[in-house]
Structures are given as structure tokens and as C-alpha cells.
Amino acid sequence: MSSAHQTVTAYWAAVEARDWETLAGLVAGDVFYEVPQTRERVRGREAFVRFCAEGFPGDWHITVERAVGQDQHAATWVLWSPGEDVTQSGVSFFDVGGDGRITRITDFWPEPYEPPGNRAHLVERG
Amino acid sequence: MSSAHQTVTAYWAAVEARDWETLAGLVAGDVFYEVPQTRERVRGREAFVRFCAEGFPGDWHITVERAVGQDQHAATWVLWSPGEDVTQSGVSFFDVGGDGRITRITDFWPEPYEPPGNRAHLVERG
């Protein structure tokens, strides 16, 4: 198990536990967070932890579906559940610095959409 | 560099080159492909290669932004460009079998959305 894998597993455990002190210790002082879909960006540990602690109210839960780590990089796929019978996939790419702290996080929150009809004969629907 | 990393790098090179013969050699005979956002599923090498070759017409290009591989798992973030000045992120998780062939692919194609206003004071917009 790579160090980056362990770091991002600890990251999601801290988020699930709302353990903001542990989360702060896992990210670099100059961590950069971005959501390309919304063009949201957060710079620095203090702003990032505040974003996590205050930006997502509610009794949601996170489970890790996949975590992959290699050298200074990692990727995760999580299931975010804001309530019963609802889940939303979240995908994140992480860069990890030489001291083991996360320096960059890129989040994606892909939502359902209807596929183009031109490929309907090539697939089944679940 | 892990074997899974090399496999998924070769996968995207084959897709970009429309080299369907090479792509076929990289996936298992019983490969399973899914897009959770659309609930599309494709089963088996022949159906999967046909889906890739016929499902996405046009002069698009793919560049790999991140590729992470660990043991039998890998994840990639690619930029898909159907034309000038347009890019769409694609995120994929891969399982790789003991023989080095890809057995499972989960694709996400996250699209832009407007973020909830409750966190606007916690972020900047790029």
C-alpha cells in the first residue's frame, strides 16, 4: 500500500468523522483545491478546512468505493449519501508533497444525464 | 511505474489513435464497461470495441491529465476535445486482471454546474 493511498484513505475518514483537526494535518499549508465543473477554488489550509466544515451542512455520509495511490499521486471514487436511497459519486485526484501532506485536490461531482441516442444500440441500461 | 499505469496509458493512446486492434488486446474477453451517470453498460471485448469505434463519431482528441496505477487498479483523468476551445474532463477507474488485461472500466463524464450559493463566501471562481 503506497503512502499516497494511506494519506487519501485517512483524508476521507477525517471528512466522514468531521474531524477537521485531523483533516488540517493531512493537507499542506498552501493546499490548492478546485472543482473544474463549477470553477470553484480554495487556497490554503485554513480556507480549505473552513470550506469543508461550513460548506456542506447536513447528515451526509461518505464511503470509499476505490482508492488508488502511486508515488506522489492518488485518485479516489467515493459515494456521498445525503440521505436514504440517494447516492452521488464523487471523484478526486490528489497530489501529495514530499512531506506526505496533500498539496492539490481536484474534485469532480458527476451527475446523471441522458446519453446520446446514436449509441443506444451499442449498450444496455442498468 | 506500475503495470496498471502502463496499461491505462496504452489504453488512452490506442483510443486517441483509433487503433481498435490494440485496444482489443488491452481488455479482457469478458471486460465490463459502465457509465454510472447514464446507467450504460457494455459486456465483452467485441461489444466494447464496437462501442468505442462506433459510439463516438467526430474528430475529437484525448490528452491524459493524470494517470495513477496501483497493483490491479488504476484511475485516469483525461481531457476530451471535440473541437477548438472546448474540453470536457473524463474520469475513469480500471480493474486489471492477473494477465495484465483490463477487466472493468467505470467512466464518468462530469459536466459544468452552478454551485450552491451557501458556500459562495468560502471560495473564489476561476
Short mmCIF file of C-alpha atoms in Angstrom, two decimals:
data_model
loop_
_atom_site.label_atom_id
_atom_site.label_comp_id
_atom_site.label_asym_id
_atom_site.label_seq_id
_atom_site.Cartn_x
_atom_site.Cartn_y
_atom_site.Cartn_z
CA MET A 1 0.00 0.00 0.00
CA SER A 2 1.54 3.30 -1.03
CA SER A 3 1.89 6.26 1.26
CA ALA A 4 -0.36 8.35 -1.01
CA HIS A 5 -3.02 5.64 -0.73
CA GLN A 6 -2.83 5.76 3.07
CA THR A 7 -2.99 9.56 3.04
CA VAL A 8 -6.16 9.77 0.95
CA THR A 9 -7.81 6.96 2.93
CA ALA A 10 -7.12 8.97 6.11
CA TYR A 11 -8.44 12.10 4.33
CA TRP A 12 -11.86 10.56 3.65
CA ALA A 13 -12.02 9.04 7.16
CA ALA A 14 -11.44 12.52 8.60
CA VAL A 15 -14.10 14.06 6.35
CA GLU A 16 -16.63 11.34 7.28
CA ALA A 17 -15.83 11.88 11.00
CA ARG A 18 -15.99 15.71 10.64
CA ASP A 19 -12.56 15.57 12.31
CA TRP A 20 -11.34 18.92 11.00
CA GLU A 21 -8.18 18.92 13.12
CA THR A 22 -7.01 15.65 11.57
CA LEU A 23 -8.01 16.91 8.11
CA ALA A 24 -5.93 20.07 8.66
CA GLY A 25 -2.90 17.92 9.50
CA LEU A 26 -3.24 15.96 6.25
CA VAL A 27 -3.07 18.96 3.90
CA ALA A 28 -0.20 21.33 3.19
CA GLY A 29 -0.30 24.92 4.40
CA ASP A 30 -0.63 26.08 0.79
CA VAL A 31 -3.03 23.35 -0.36
CA PHE A 32 -4.95 24.19 -3.54
CA TYR A 33 -8.48 22.83 -4.01
CA GLU A 34 -10.51 23.08 -7.20
CA VAL A 35 -13.78 21.89 -8.73
CA PRO A 36 -13.39 22.23 -12.53
CA GLN A 37 -17.15 21.79 -13.07
CA THR A 38 -18.02 24.91 -11.02
CA ARG A 39 -14.66 26.71 -11.37
CA GLU A 40 -14.58 26.92 -7.54
CA ARG A 41 -11.13 27.26 -5.99
CA VAL A 42 -9.90 27.39 -2.39
CA ARG A 43 -6.32 28.29 -1.43
CA GLY A 44 -4.56 27.45 1.83
CA ARG A 45 -5.17 25.10 4.75
CA GLU A 46 -7.33 27.42 6.84
CA ALA A 47 -9.68 28.34 3.98
CA PHE A 48 -9.86 24.72 2.84
CA VAL A 49 -10.79 23.32 6.25
CA ARG A 50 -13.39 26.07 6.67
CA PHE A 51 -14.82 25.22 3.23
CA CYS A 52 -15.14 21.56 4.27
CA ALA A 53 -16.55 22.33 7.72
CA GLU A 54 -19.05 25.02 6.69
CA GLY A 55 -19.78 24.38 3.01
CA PHE A 56 -21.62 21.07 3.33
CA PRO A 57 -24.24 21.08 6.08
CA GLY A 58 -26.40 18.03 6.70
CA ASP A 59 -26.17 14.46 7.89
CA TRP A 60 -24.36 13.03 4.87
CA HIS A 61 -22.04 10.04 4.79
CA ILE A 62 -19.09 9.12 2.61
CA THR A 63 -17.92 5.62 1.67
CA VAL A 64 -14.80 4.97 -0.38
CA GLU A 65 -15.51 2.87 -3.47
CA ARG A 66 -11.94 2.95 -4.92
CA ALA A 67 -8.62 4.46 -3.77
CA VAL A 68 -5.51 4.28 -5.94
CA GLY A 69 -2.12 5.71 -4.94
CA GLN A 70 1.16 5.85 -6.83
CA ASP A 71 4.20 7.84 -5.74
CA GLN A 72 3.03 11.44 -5.19
CA HIS A 73 -0.39 10.94 -6.79
CA ALA A 74 -3.69 9.39 -5.78
CA ALA A 75 -7.26 9.13 -7.00
CA THR A 76 -10.45 8.18 -5.19
CA TRP A 77 -14.04 7.40 -6.10
CA VAL A 78 -16.42 7.90 -3.20
CA LEU A 79 -20.16 7.55 -2.73
CA TRP A 80 -21.74 10.54 -0.99
CA SER A 81 -25.10 9.83 0.65
CA PRO A 82 -27.11 12.82 1.86
CA GLY A 83 -29.94 10.53 2.94
CA GLU A 84 -31.62 7.19 2.48
CA ASP A 85 -31.61 5.67 -1.00
CA VAL A 86 -29.67 8.56 -2.53
CA THR A 87 -26.03 8.40 -3.51
CA GLN A 88 -23.85 10.68 -5.61
CA SER A 89 -20.43 9.65 -6.93
CA GLY A 90 -17.51 11.94 -6.18
CA VAL A 91 -14.12 11.58 -7.87
CA SER A 92 -10.94 13.25 -6.63
CA PHE A 93 -7.35 13.49 -7.80
CA PHE A 94 -4.66 14.32 -5.25
CA ASP A 95 -1.04 15.46 -5.40
CA VAL A 96 0.99 14.66 -2.27
CA GLY A 97 4.17 16.55 -1.33
CA GLY A 98 7.47 15.11 -0.18
CA ASP A 99 6.43 15.53 3.48
CA GLY A 100 3.32 13.38 2.91
CA ARG A 101 0.85 16.27 3.01
CA ILE A 102 -1.72 16.84 0.27
CA THR A 103 -0.83 19.84 -1.90
CA ARG A 104 -3.56 19.73 -4.54
CA ILE A 105 -7.09 18.32 -4.71
CA THR A 106 -9.26 18.28 -7.83
CA ASP A 107 -12.86 17.22 -7.18
CA PHE A 108 -15.50 16.11 -9.66
CA TRP A 109 -19.16 15.52 -8.79
CA PRO A 110 -20.64 13.89 -11.90
CA GLU A 111 -24.43 13.98 -12.14
CA PRO A 112 -26.82 11.75 -14.11
CA TYR A 113 -27.52 12.65 -17.74
CA GLU A 114 -29.31 11.11 -20.72
CA PRO A 115 -26.87 9.53 -23.19
CA PRO A 116 -26.95 10.43 -26.90
CA GLY A 117 -29.29 8.19 -28.89
CA ASN A 118 -26.70 7.36 -31.57
CA ARG A 119 -25.09 4.75 -29.32
CA ALA A 120 -28.26 3.24 -27.81
CA HIS A 121 -27.92 0.06 -29.95
CA LEU A 122 -24.39 -0.49 -28.58
CA VAL A 123 -25.24 -0.61 -24.86
CA GLU A 124 -27.61 -1.97 -22.25
CA ARG A 125 -29.07 0.23 -19.47
CA GLY A 126 -28.76 -0.80 -15.81
CA MET B 1 5.81 2.89 -12.95
CA SER B 2 3.24 0.20 -12.19
CA SER B 3 1.99 -2.25 -14.75
CA ALA B 4 -1.57 -0.93 -14.32
CA HIS B 5 -0.27 2.58 -15.04
CA GLN B 6 1.37 1.39 -18.26
CA THR B 7 -1.78 -0.49 -19.28
CA VAL B 8 -4.09 2.50 -18.93
CA THR B 9 -1.59 4.81 -20.64
CA ALA B 10 -1.55 2.38 -23.57
CA TYR B 11 -5.38 2.25 -23.44
CA TRP B 12 -5.75 6.01 -23.97
CA ALA B 13 -3.03 6.03 -26.66
CA ALA B 14 -4.99 3.35 -28.53
CA VAL B 15 -8.27 5.28 -28.16
CA GLU B 16 -6.63 8.52 -29.39
CA ALA B 17 -5.13 6.63 -32.37
CA ARG B 18 -8.44 4.84 -33.13
CA ASP B 19 -6.28 1.71 -33.01
CA TRP B 20 -9.09 -0.72 -32.20
CA GLU B 21 -6.93 -3.82 -32.65
CA THR B 22 -4.51 -2.64 -29.95
CA LEU B 23 -7.44 -1.61 -27.75
CA ALA B 24 -8.95 -5.09 -28.10
CA GLY B 25 -5.67 -6.62 -26.93
CA LEU B 26 -5.64 -4.48 -23.78
CA VAL B 27 -9.04 -5.60 -22.46
CA ALA B 28 -10.17 -8.99 -21.19
CA GLY B 29 -12.58 -11.14 -23.19
CA ASP B 30 -15.24 -10.54 -20.53
CA VAL B 31 -14.46 -6.86 -19.90
CA PHE B 32 -17.29 -4.93 -18.23
CA TYR B 33 -17.75 -1.23 -19.05
CA GLU B 34 -20.15 1.12 -17.25
CA VAL B 35 -21.13 4.77 -17.07
CA PRO B 36 -22.93 5.26 -13.72
CA GLN B 37 -24.26 8.68 -14.81
CA THR B 38 -26.23 7.22 -17.75
CA ARG B 39 -26.53 3.64 -16.44
CA GLU B 40 -25.00 2.46 -19.76
CA ARG B 41 -23.24 -0.90 -19.65
CA VAL B 42 -21.29 -2.90 -22.22
CA ARG B 43 -20.21 -6.51 -21.73
CA GLY B 44 -17.41 -8.34 -23.52
CA ARG B 45 -14.45 -7.35 -25.70
CA GLU B 46 -16.24 -7.37 -29.03
CA ALA B 47 -19.16 -5.23 -27.86
CA PHE B 48 -16.80 -2.87 -26.02
CA VAL B 49 -14.53 -2.25 -29.02
CA ARG B 50 -17.58 -1.72 -31.23
CA PHE B 51 -18.97 0.77 -28.69
CA CYS B 52 -15.66 2.71 -28.77
CA ALA B 53 -15.30 2.55 -32.56
CA GLU B 54 -18.92 3.41 -33.47
CA GLY B 55 -20.30 5.28 -30.45
CA PHE B 56 -18.20 8.43 -30.67
CA PRO B 57 -18.01 9.84 -34.22
CA GLY B 58 -16.11 13.03 -34.91
CA ASP B 59 -12.59 14.43 -34.92
CA TRP B 60 -12.07 14.51 -31.15
CA HIS B 61 -8.77 14.22 -29.31
CA ILE B 62 -7.84 12.89 -25.89
CA THR B 63 -4.97 14.04 -23.68
CA VAL B 64 -4.13 12.37 -20.37
CA GLU B 65 -4.06 14.86 -17.47
CA ARG B 66 -3.38 12.30 -14.70
CA ALA B 67 -2.82 8.52 -14.58
CA VAL B 68 -2.41 6.64 -11.31
CA GLY B 69 -1.83 2.90 -11.03
CA GLN B 70 -1.50 0.64 -8.00
CA ASP B 71 -1.46 -3.15 -8.10
CA GLN B 72 -4.60 -4.22 -10.01
CA HIS B 73 -6.23 -0.77 -10.02
CA ALA B 74 -5.79 2.44 -11.95
CA ALA B 75 -7.50 5.79 -12.42
CA THR B 76 -7.17 8.40 -15.13
CA TRP B 77 -8.33 11.95 -15.73
CA VAL B 78 -8.38 12.87 -19.41
CA LEU B 79 -9.34 15.96 -21.37
CA TRP B 80 -11.60 15.21 -24.33
CA SER B 81 -11.61 17.88 -27.04
CA PRO B 82 -14.28 17.61 -29.73
CA GLY B 83 -13.05 20.84 -31.35
CA GLU B 84 -11.22 24.10 -30.82
CA ASP B 85 -11.53 25.79 -27.42
CA VAL B 86 -13.77 23.07 -26.00
CA THR B 87 -12.65 20.46 -23.50
CA GLN B 88 -14.58 18.03 -21.32
CA SER B 89 -12.99 16.15 -18.42
CA GLY B 90 -13.37 12.38 -18.36
CA VAL B 91 -12.52 10.27 -15.31
CA SER B 92 -12.09 6.50 -15.41
CA PHE B 93 -11.42 3.76 -12.89
CA PHE B 94 -9.93 0.49 -14.10
CA ASP B 95 -9.51 -3.00 -12.68
CA VAL B 96 -6.71 -5.03 -14.25
CA GLY B 97 -6.60 -8.85 -14.14
CA GLY B 98 -3.64 -11.05 -13.31
CA ASP B 99 -2.78 -11.37 -17.02
CA GLY B 100 -2.48 -7.57 -17.34
CA ARG B 101 -5.73 -7.12 -19.27
CA ILE B 102 -8.40 -4.63 -18.19
CA THR B 103 -11.44 -6.39 -16.72
CA ARG B 104 -13.58 -3.44 -15.64
CA ILE B 105 -13.87 0.21 -16.67
CA THR B 106 -16.06 2.79 -14.92
CA ASP B 107 -16.30 6.09 -16.80
CA PHE B 108 -17.51 9.46 -15.54
CA TRP B 109 -18.07 12.50 -17.76
CA PRO B 110 -18.69 15.37 -15.31
CA GLU B 111 -20.33 18.44 -16.81
CA PRO B 112 -20.34 22.07 -15.60
CA TYR B 113 -22.93 23.11 -12.99
CA GLU B 114 -23.68 26.11 -10.84
CA PRO B 115 -22.54 25.59 -7.23
CA PRO B 116 -24.94 26.12 -4.30
CA GLY B 117 -24.92 29.71 -3.05
CA ASN B 118 -24.42 28.74 0.60
CA ARG B 119 -20.70 28.25 0.05
CA ALA B 120 -20.05 31.23 -2.24
CA HIS B 121 -18.28 33.17 0.55
CA LEU B 122 -15.86 30.25 1.07
CA VAL B 123 -14.47 30.04 -2.48
CA GLU B 124 -13.13 32.02 -5.41
CA ARG B 125 -14.25 31.34 -9.02
CA GLY B 126 -11.66 30.71 -11.73
#
